[in-house]
XYZ file of C-alpha atoms in Angstrom:
514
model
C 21.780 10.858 7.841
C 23.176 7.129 8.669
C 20.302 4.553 8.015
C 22.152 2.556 10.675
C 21.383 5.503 13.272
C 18.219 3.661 14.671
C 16.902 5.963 17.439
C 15.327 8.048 14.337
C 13.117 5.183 13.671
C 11.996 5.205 17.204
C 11.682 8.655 17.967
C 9.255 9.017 14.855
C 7.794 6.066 15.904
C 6.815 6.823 19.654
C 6.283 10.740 18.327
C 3.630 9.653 16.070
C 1.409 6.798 18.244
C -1.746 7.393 18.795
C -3.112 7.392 22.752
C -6.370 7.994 24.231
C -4.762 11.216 25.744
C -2.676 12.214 22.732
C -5.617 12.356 20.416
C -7.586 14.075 23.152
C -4.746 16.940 23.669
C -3.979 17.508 20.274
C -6.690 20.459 19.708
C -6.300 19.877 15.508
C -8.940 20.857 13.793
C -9.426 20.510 9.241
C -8.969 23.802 7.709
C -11.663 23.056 5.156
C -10.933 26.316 3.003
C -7.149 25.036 2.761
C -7.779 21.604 1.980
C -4.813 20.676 -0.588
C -5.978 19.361 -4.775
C -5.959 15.536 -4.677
C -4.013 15.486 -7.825
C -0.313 16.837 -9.030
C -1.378 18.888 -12.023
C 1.424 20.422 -14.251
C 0.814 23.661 -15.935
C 2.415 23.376 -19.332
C 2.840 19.923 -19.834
C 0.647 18.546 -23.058
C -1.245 15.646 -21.788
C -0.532 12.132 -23.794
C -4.313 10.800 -23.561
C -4.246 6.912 -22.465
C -6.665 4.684 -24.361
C -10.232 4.811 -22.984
C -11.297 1.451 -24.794
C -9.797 -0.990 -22.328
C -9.281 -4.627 -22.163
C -9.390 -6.120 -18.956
C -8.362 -10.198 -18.392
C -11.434 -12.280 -17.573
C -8.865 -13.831 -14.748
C -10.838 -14.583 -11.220
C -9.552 -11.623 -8.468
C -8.870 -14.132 -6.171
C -6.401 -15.757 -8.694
C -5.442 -12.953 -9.552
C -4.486 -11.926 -5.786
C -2.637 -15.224 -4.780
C -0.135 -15.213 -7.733
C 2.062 -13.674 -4.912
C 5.825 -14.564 -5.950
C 4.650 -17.517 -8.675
C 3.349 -13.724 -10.774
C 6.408 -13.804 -12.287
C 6.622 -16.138 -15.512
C 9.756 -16.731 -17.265
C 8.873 -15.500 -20.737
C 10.189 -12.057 -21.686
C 6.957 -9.778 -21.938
C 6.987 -6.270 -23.057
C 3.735 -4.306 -22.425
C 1.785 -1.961 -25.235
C 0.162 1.293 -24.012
C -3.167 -0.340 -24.035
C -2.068 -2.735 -21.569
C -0.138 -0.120 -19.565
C -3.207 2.290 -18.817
C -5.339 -1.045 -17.631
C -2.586 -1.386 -14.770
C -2.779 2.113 -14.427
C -6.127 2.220 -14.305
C -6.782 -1.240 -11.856
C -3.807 0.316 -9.898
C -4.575 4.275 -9.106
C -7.502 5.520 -11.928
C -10.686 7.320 -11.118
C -13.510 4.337 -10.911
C -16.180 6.356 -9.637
C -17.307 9.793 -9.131
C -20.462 10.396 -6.065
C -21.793 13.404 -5.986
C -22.287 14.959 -2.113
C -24.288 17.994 -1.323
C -20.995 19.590 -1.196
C -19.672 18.436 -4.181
C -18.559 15.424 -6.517
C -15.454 13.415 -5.341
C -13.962 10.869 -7.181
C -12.579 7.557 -5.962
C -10.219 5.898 -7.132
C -8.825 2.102 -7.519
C -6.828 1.825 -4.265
C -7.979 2.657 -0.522
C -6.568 5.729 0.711
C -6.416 7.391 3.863
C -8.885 10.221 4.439
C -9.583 9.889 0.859
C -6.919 12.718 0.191
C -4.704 10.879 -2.739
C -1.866 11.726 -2.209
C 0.623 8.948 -4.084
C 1.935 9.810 -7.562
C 2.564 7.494 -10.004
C 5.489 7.697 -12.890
C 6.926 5.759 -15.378
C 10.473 5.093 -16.394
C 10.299 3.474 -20.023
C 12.404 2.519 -22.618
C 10.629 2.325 -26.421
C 7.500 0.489 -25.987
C 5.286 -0.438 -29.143
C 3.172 2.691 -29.108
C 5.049 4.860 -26.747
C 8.120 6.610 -26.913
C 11.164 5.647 -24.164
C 10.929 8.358 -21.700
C 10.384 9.643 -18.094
C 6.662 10.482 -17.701
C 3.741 11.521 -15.125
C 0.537 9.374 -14.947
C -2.739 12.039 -14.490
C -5.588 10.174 -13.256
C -7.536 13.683 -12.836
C -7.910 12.838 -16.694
C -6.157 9.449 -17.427
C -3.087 10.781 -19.180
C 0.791 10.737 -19.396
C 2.527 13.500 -19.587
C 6.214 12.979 -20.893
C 8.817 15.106 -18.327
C 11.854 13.903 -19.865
C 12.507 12.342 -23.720
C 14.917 9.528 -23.846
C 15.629 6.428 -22.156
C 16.278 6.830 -18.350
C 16.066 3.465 -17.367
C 20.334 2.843 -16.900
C 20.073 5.710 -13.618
C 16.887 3.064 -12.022
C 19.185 0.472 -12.221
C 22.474 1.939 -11.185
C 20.265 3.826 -8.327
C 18.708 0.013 -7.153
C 22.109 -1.539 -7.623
C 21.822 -3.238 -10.493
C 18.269 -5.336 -9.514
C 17.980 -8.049 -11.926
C 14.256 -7.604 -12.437
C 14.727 -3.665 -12.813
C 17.319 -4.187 -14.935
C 15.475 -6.515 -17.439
C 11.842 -4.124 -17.025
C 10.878 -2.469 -20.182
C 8.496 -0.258 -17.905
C 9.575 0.819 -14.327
C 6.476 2.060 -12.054
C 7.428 4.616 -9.446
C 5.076 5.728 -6.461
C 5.452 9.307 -4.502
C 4.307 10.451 -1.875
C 3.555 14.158 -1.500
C 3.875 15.171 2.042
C 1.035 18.053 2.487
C -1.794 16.055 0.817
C -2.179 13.562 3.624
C -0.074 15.504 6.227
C -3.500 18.178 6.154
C -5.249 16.064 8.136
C -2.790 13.751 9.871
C 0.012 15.896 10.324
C 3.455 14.329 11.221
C 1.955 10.656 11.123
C 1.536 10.990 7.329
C 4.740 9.374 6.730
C 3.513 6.183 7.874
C -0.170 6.373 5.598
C 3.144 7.287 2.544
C 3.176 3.475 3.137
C 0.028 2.487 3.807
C -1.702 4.039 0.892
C 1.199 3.070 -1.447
C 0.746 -0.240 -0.493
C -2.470 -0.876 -1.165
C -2.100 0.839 -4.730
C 0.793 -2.468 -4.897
C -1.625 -4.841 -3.979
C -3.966 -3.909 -7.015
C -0.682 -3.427 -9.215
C 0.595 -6.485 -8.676
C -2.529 -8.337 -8.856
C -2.985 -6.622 -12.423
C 0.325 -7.481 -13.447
C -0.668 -10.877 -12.607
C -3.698 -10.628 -14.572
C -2.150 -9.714 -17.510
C 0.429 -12.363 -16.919
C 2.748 -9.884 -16.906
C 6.020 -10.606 -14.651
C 6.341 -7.777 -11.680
C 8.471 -7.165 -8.574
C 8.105 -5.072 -5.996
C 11.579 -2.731 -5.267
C 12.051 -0.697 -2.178
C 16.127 -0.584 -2.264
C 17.317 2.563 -4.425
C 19.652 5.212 -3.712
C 16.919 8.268 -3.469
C 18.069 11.274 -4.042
C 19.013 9.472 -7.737
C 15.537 8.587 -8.012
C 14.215 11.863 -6.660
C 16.422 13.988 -9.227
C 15.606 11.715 -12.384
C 11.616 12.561 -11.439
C 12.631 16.111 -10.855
C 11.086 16.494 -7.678
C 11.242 18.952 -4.889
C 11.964 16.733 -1.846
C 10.800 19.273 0.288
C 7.406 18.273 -0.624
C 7.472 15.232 -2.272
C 9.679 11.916 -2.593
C 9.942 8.939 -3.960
C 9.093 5.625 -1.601
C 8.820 2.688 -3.492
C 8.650 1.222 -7.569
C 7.796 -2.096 -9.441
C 9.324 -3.339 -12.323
C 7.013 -4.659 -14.559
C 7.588 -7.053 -17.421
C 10.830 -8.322 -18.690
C 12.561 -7.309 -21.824
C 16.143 -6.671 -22.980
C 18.737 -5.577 -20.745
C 18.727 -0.964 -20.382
C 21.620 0.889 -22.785
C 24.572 1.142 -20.903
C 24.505 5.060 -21.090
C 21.598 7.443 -20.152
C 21.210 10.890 -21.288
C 22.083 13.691 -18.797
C 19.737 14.506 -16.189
C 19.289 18.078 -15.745
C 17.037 20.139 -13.321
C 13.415 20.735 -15.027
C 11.672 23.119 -13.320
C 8.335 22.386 -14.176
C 5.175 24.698 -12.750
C 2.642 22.748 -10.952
C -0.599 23.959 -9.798
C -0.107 24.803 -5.591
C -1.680 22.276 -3.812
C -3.687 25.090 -1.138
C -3.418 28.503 -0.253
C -0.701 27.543 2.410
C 1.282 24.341 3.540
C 2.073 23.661 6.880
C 5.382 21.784 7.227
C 6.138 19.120 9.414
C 9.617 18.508 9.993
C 9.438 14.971 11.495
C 8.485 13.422 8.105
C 11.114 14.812 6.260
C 13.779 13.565 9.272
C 11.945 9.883 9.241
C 12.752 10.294 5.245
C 16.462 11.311 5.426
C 17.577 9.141 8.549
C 16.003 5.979 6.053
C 17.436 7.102 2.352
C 20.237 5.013 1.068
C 23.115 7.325 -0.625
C 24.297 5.068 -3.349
C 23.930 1.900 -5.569
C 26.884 0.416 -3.573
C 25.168 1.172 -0.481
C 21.573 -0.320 -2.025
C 23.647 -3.648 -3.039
C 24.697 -3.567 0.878
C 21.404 -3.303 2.049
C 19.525 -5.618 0.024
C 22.355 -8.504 0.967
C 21.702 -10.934 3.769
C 18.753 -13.163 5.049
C 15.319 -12.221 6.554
C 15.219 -11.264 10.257
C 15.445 -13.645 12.880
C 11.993 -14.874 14.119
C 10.879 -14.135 17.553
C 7.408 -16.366 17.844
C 7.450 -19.146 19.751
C 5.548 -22.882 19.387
C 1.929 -22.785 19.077
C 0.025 -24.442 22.026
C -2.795 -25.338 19.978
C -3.706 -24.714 16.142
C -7.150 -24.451 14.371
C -6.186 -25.170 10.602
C -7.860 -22.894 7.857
C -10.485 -23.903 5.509
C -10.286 -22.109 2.639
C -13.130 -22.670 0.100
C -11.872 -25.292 -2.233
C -11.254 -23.837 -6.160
C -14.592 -25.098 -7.958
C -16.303 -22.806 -5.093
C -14.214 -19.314 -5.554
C -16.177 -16.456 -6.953
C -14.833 -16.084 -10.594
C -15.273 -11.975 -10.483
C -12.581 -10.823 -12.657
C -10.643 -8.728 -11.228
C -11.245 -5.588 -12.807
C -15.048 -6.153 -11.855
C -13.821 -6.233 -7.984
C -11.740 -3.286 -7.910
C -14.519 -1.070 -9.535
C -16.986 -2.121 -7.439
C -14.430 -1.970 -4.264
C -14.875 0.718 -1.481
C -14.245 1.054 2.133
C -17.029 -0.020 3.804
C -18.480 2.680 6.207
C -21.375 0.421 8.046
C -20.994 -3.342 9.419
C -24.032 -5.003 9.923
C -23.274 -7.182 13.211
C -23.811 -10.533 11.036
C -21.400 -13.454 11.164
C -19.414 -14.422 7.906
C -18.590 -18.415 7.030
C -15.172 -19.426 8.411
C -14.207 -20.695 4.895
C -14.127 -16.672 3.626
C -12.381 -15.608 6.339
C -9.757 -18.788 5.645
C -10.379 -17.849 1.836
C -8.844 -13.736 2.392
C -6.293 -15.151 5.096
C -4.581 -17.566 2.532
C -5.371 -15.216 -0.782
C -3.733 -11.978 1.320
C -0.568 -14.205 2.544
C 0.236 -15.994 -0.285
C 4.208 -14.183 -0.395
C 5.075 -11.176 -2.211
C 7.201 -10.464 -4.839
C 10.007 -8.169 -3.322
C 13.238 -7.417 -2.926
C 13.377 -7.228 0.457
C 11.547 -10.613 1.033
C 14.240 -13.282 0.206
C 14.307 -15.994 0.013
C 10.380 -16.519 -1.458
C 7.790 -17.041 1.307
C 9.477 -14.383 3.715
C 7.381 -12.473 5.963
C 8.082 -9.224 8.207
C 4.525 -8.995 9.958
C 2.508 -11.028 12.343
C -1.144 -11.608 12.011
C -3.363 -10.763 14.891
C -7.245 -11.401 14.941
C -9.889 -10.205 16.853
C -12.939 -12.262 15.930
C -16.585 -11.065 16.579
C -18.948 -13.673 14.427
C -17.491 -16.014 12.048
C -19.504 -19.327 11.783
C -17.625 -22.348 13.384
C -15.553 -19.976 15.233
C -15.373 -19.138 18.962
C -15.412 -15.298 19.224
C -11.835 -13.791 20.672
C -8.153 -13.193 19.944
C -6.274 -15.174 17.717
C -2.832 -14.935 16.145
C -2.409 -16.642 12.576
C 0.408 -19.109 11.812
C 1.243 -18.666 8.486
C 3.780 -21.580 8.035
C 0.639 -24.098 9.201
C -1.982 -22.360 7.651
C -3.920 -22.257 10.896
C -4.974 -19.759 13.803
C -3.519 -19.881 17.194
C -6.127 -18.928 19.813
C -5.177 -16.413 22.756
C -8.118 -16.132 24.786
C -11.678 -16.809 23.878
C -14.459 -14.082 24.719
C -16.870 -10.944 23.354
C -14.128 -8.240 22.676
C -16.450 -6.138 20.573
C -15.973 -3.144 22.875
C -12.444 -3.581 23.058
C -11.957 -3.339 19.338
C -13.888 -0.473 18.977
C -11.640 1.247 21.518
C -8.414 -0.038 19.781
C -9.240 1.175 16.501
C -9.091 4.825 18.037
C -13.104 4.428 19.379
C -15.010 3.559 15.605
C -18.147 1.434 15.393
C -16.860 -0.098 12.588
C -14.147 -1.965 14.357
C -16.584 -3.078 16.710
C -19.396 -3.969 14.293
C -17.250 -5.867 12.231
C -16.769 -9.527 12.066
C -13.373 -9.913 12.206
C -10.420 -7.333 12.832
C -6.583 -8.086 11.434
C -3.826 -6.408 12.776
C -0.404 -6.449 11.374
C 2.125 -6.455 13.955
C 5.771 -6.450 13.524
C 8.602 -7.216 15.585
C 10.465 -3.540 14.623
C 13.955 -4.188 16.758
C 15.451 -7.892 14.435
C 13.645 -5.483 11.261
C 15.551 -2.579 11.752
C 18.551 -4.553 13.064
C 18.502 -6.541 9.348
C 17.274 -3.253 7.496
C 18.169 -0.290 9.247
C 16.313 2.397 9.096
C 14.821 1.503 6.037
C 13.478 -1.145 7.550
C 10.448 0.842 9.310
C 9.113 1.620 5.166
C 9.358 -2.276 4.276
C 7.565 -3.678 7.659
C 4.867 -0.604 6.765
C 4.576 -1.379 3.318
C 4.865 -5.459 3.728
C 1.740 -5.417 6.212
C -0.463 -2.795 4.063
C 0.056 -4.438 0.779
C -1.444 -7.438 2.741
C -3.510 -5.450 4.055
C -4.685 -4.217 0.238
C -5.225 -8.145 -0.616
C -7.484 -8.507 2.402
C -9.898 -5.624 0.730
C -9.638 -7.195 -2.613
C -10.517 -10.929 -1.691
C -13.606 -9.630 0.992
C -14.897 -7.563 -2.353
C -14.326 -10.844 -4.889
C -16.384 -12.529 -1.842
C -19.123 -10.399 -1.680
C -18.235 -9.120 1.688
C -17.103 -5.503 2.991
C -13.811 -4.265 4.259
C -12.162 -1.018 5.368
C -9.131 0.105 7.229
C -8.579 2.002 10.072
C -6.384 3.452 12.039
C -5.510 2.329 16.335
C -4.220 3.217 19.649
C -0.826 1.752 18.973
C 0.058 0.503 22.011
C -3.041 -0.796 23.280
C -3.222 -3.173 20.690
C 0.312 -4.723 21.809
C -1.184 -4.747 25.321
C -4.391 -6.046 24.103
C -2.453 -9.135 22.347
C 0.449 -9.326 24.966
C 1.929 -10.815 26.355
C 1.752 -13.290 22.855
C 2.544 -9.680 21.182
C 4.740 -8.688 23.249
C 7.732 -6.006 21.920
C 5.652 -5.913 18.587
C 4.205 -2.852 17.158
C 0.929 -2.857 15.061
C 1.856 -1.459 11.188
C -1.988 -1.522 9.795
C -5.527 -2.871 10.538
C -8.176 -4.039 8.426
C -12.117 -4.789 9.231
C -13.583 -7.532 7.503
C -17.554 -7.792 7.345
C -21.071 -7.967 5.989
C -21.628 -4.252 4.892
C -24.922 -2.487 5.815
C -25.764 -1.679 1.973
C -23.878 -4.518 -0.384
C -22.908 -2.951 -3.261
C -24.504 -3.391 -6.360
C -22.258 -6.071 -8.640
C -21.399 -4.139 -12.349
């Protein structure tokens, strides 16, 4: 399909909102007994076990979290394995296993929708110090590599991106899957969008290790996929790649790469049955890019034309100046990071919401965000209690580091409606929405550019969780009625559509610091 063709953005779009009706009428019920693995497991693979002593940086998380596009220092750095399996760990390891009556179930280092796991990661490497140049799968079931193809690969990455500078210059390339069944269990077609979502916040922790490590990383969403798809050997009907990150910079790839041939590797099946959804796999064809020549297309030209207007009246931020920021490495926050489930109704200080409002929107590393400082999504804020705050809707200017009110007033009901009728929305303290203006996006991007404007607001979206945990505050996100919240914001909002929302608060039970 033609990426340009952009009524398949909007038919997936509008088919997948949520209403008060449609979630009413949509009689779906979880199939407990069928529920799929949370992990890709291959059944003859010998795993490569990654070093369990780890090292983690002593830097602060909320340094750690701003680096944004400054995370990329000019000295060439070329990453040992030890190193590797702490981003692997910070970005999508097992930090903690609870035990329910029905079972233990492990967490991991990212926020995930539904808690059903279903990104991959891989590697694309060419001869690191302690680990051979290859084409592997990273197991977090039981933190090991396992090699799928012998040889370095990393030539077809860069002729499938188009040549990227940074992917061309990465010793290590870090791709993310999605596998369609694993989320699409429980939230059937509109699993394409948490693909996204939950791949983005896995970024946000990956690029905030990278950072930590002081290890140069940027974020790549422009590839030809089927190349991609074929060098990982993966059955598209089921699973596909969405987005990588180069990480650390080295000598240039060979010229040459050894010949990619079909694998057919046995997995372990996911459930008894899959259920297919064949929206997801349209949304995914009608945005793939064929070719590098096509990629080099794509990624040329300027951001997309603005559509906010003048502020009528600004309230600047006040972030907490640096001798008062929480030093909590960051490896410390994202073990002891969860998804809130209770908000106590308790306000929070206005300089830690202005804190995880500058940390989250510092700029991103990307190369769809050019020049630096770009930014797809608008910042919406519904605010219950935050000291030296009137309570009500706000919008967030990020070029004057300030919030624009809407309307003042007690909108605790509302949000709880909007976020598809949780308490948590409405026991929170704040609410951020990520809104984008989809019809300049897809106009600059294509089709390609609904993935970006999904991935752009949840990666923010990731940094929000991380800088409320290095605070000693609560977060979570959470799903909405997608065109209420427009409404609810409009007619400031107007023509926008909401990408991702995170609740900021006090949490009922604070966890306990490790």
């Amino acid at each position: 399909m033609d990426n340009r063709r952009l009524e398949a953005t909007w038919t997936y779009h509008n088919g997948t909102k949520h209403s008060y009706a449609s979630i009413r009428a949509g009689g779906h019920g979880l199939d407990w007994a069928n529920q799929p693995l949370p992990y890709k497991i291959y059944s003859t693979l010998e795993p490569l076990a990654l070093p369990q002593d780890l090292s983690f940086p002593r830097t602060a998380a909320l340094d750690a979290i701003a680096a944004g596009e400054t995370a990329t220092p000019g000295t060439a750095r070329m990453p040992d394995l030890r190193t590797l399996a702490g981003v692997l760990y910070l970005s999508g390891g097992i930090t903690k296993r609870i035990r329910f009556s029905w079972g233990p179930m492990d967490f991991r280092a990212a926020a995930c929708t539904g808690a059903l796991y279903h990104i991959e990661m891989y590697l694309v490497c060419g001869d690191l110090p302690d680990l051979p140049a290859g084409v592997y799968h990273f197991g977090a079931h039981d933190f090991a590599l396992r090699r799928l193809r012998r040889g370095d690969f990393r030539v077809a990455v860069v002729e499938a991106t188009g040549s990227e500078p940074s992917v061309a210059s990465a010793p290590v390339v870090v791709v993310l899957t999605t596998t369609f069944w694993r989320n699409a269990w429980k939230y059937r077609a509109r699993a394409y969008r948490h693909a996204f979502w939950d791949s983005g916040t896995i970024f946000a922790n990956c690029l905030a290790a990278s950072a930590a490590y002081r290890f140069p990383a940027r974020l790549v969403c422009g590839f030809a996929d089927a190349e991609v798809n074929r060098l990982l050997d993966l059955d598209t009907q089921r699973e596909v790649a969405v987005a990588m990150v180069a990480l650390g910079r080295d000598r240039p790839a060979p010229s040459a790469t050894p010949e990619i041939t079909p694998l057919g590797l046995v997995t372990v099946p996911l459930s008894g049955a899959e259920v297919d959804y064949p929206a997801i796999r349209a949304m995914h064809a009608a945005s793939s890019l064929q070719s590098g020549g096509e990629v080099r297309a794509w990624r040329a030209g300027g951001p997309p034309r603005s559509s906010r207007g003048p502020a009528a009246s600004l309230i600047p931020l006040q972030p907490l100046p640096d001798p008062a920021l929480p030093r909590d490495p960051l490896s410390r926050v994202i073990v002891r990071r969860g998804s809130s489930r209770r908000f106590r109704r308790e306000p929070i200080p206005f300089a830690h919401l202005s804190t995880m409002l500058d940390r989250a929107t510092r700029g991103i590393a990307a190369d769809f965000l050019e020049p630096p400082g770009a930014i797809l999504n608008d910042l919406y804020l519904i605010i219950h209690a935050v000291d030296g705050l009137p309570s009500g809707a706000y919008a967030f200017r990020r070029e004057a580091s300030a919030l624009e009110p809407i309307r003042e007033g007690d909108f605790r009901r509302h949000a709880g409606y909007l976020a598809l009728e949780q308490p948590l929305a409405a026991d929170a303290s704040a609410n951020v929405y990520f809104l984008a203006d989809l019809a300049p996006i897809l106009e600059r991007f294509g089709n390609r550019g609904y993935r970006v404007a999904q991935l752009e607001a949840a990666i923010m979206g990731g940094r929000l969780y991380l800088a409320a945990y290095a605070l000693g505050l609560g977060a979570t996100g959470l799903t909405f009625y997608d065109d209420d919240v427009t409404a609810f914001f409009s007619p400031h909002a107007a023509g926008r559509s909401v990408m991702f929302l995170t609740a900021l608060g006090v949490p009922a039970r604070r966890g306990r610091r490790t």
